[in-house]
Tab-separated table of C-alpha atoms in Angstrom:
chain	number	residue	atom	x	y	z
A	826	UNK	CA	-6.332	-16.006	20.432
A	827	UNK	CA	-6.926	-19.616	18.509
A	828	UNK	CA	-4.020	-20.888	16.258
A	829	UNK	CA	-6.353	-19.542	13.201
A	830	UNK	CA	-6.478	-16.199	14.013
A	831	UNK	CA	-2.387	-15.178	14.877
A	832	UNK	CA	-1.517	-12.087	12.838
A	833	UNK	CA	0.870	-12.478	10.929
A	834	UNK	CA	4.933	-11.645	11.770
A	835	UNK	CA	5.572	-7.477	11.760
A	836	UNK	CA	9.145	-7.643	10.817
A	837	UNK	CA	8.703	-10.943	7.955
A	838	UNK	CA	5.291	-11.311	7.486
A	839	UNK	CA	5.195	-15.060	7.936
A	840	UNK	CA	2.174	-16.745	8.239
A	841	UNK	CA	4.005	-18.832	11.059
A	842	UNK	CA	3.479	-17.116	14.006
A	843	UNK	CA	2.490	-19.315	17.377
A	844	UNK	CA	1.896	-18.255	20.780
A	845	UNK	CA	4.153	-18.563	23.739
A	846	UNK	CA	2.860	-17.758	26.901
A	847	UNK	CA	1.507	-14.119	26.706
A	848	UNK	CA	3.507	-13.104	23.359
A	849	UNK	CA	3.437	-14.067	19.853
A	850	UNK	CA	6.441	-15.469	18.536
A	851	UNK	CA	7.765	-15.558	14.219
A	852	UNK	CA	9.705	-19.306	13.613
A	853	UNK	CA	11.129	-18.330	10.636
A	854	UNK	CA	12.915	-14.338	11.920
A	855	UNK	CA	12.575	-15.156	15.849
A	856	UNK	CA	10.766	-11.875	16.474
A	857	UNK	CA	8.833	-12.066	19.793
A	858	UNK	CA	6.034	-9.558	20.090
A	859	UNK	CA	2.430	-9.107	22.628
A	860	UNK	CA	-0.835	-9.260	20.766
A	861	UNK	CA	-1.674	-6.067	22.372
A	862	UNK	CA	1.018	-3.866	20.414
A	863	UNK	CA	0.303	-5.991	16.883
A	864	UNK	CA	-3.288	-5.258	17.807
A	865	UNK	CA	-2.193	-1.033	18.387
A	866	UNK	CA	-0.277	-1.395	14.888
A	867	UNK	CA	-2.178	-2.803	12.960
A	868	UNK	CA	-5.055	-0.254	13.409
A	869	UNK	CA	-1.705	2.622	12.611
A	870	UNK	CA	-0.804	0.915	9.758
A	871	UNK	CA	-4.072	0.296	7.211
A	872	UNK	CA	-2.368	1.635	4.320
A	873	UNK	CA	0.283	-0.828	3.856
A	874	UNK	CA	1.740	-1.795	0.653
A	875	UNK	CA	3.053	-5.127	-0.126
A	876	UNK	CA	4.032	-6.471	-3.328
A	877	UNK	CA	3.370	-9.072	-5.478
A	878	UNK	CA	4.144	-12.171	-2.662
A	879	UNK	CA	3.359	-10.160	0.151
A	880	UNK	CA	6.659	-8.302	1.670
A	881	UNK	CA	5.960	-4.893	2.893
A	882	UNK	CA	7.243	-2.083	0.910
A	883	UNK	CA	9.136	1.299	2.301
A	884	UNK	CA	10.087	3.956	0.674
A	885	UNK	CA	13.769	3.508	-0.762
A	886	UNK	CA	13.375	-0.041	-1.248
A	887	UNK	CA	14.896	-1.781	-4.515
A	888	UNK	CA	12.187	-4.085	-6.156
A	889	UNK	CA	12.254	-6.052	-9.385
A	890	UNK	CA	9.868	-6.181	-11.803
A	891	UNK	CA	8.170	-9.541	-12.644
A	892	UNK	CA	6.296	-9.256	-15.716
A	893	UNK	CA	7.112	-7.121	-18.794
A	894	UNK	CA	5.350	-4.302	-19.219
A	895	UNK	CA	3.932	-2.086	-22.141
A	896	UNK	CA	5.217	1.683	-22.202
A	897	UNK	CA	3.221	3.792	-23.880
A	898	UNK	CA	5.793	5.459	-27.092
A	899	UNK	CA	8.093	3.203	-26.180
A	900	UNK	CA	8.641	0.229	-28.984
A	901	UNK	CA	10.149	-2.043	-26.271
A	902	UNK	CA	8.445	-1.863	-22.799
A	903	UNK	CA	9.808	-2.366	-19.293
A	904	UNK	CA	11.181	-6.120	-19.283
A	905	UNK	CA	10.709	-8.856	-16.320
A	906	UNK	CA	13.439	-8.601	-14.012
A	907	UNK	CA	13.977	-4.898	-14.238
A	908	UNK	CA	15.922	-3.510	-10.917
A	909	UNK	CA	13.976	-0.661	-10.098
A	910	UNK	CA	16.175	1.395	-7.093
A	911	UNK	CA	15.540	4.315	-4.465
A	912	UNK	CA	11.222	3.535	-4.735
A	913	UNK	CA	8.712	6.035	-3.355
A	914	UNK	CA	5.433	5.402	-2.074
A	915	UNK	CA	2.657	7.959	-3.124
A	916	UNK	CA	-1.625	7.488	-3.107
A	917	UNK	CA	-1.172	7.213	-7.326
A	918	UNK	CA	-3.903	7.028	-10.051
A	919	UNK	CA	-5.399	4.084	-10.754
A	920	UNK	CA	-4.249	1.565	-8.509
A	921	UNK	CA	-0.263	2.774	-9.370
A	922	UNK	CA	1.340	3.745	-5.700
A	923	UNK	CA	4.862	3.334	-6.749
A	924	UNK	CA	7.250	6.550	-7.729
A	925	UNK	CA	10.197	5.706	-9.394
A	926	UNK	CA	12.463	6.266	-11.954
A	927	UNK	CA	13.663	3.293	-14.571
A	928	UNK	CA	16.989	3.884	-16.222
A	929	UNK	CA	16.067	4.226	-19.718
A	930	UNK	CA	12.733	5.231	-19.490
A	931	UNK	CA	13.031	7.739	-17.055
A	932	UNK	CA	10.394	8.995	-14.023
A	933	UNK	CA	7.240	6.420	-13.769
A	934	UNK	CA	4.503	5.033	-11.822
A	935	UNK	CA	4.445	1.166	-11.084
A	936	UNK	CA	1.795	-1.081	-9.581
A	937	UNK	CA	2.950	-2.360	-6.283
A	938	UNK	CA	1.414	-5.733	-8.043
A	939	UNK	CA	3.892	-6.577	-10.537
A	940	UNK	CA	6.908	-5.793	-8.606
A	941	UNK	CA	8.841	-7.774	-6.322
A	942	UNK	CA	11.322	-6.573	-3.223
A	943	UNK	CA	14.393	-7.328	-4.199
């Protein structure tokens, strides 16, 4: 592989990565993996969500919101730097894939976009 085309980390997602010998190595989280099986999941993986700067979401993760949002019959909105806990992933409407439930606004859908892992 050139030094242009490394994947990027599995477990960090650092941009980082270098080659030692026959494995691919992450500077930043010291994870040491073969092209081969990054290769074998990235082709597994294709629906991956990241958020706003990139980390890799799960379901149950706790993100933060990063820019306020408008709430439709609600005079306030959602504000930046909202915890949002206990997130679920789901195939949403309009580009919203996060399931979750804001304290004081109750059950919602979120773009993975303006949130950030927390």
């Amino acid at each position: 592989m050139s030094e242009n085309m490394l994947p990027p980390c599995p477990e960090c997602s650092s941009a980082y990565t270098y080659e030692m010998g026959a494995l691919l190595v992450c500077p930043e989280c010291g994870h040491e993996w073969s092209p081969a099986s990054a290769e074998s999941a990235g082709a597994a993986e294709g629906g991956v969500i990241k958020d706003a700067v990139g980390n890799v979401l799960a379901d149950g993760d706790t993100v933060t919101v990063i820019k306020s949002l408008k709430v439709k019959g609600h005079p306030t909105g959602i504000k930046a730097g909202t915890k949002v806990r206990n997130i679920r992933l789901v195939e949403g409407v309009a580009g919203h894939d996060i399931d979750c439930k804001i304290e004081g606004f109750g059950p919602m859908q979120l773009k993975s976009g303006v949130v950030k892992k927390a």
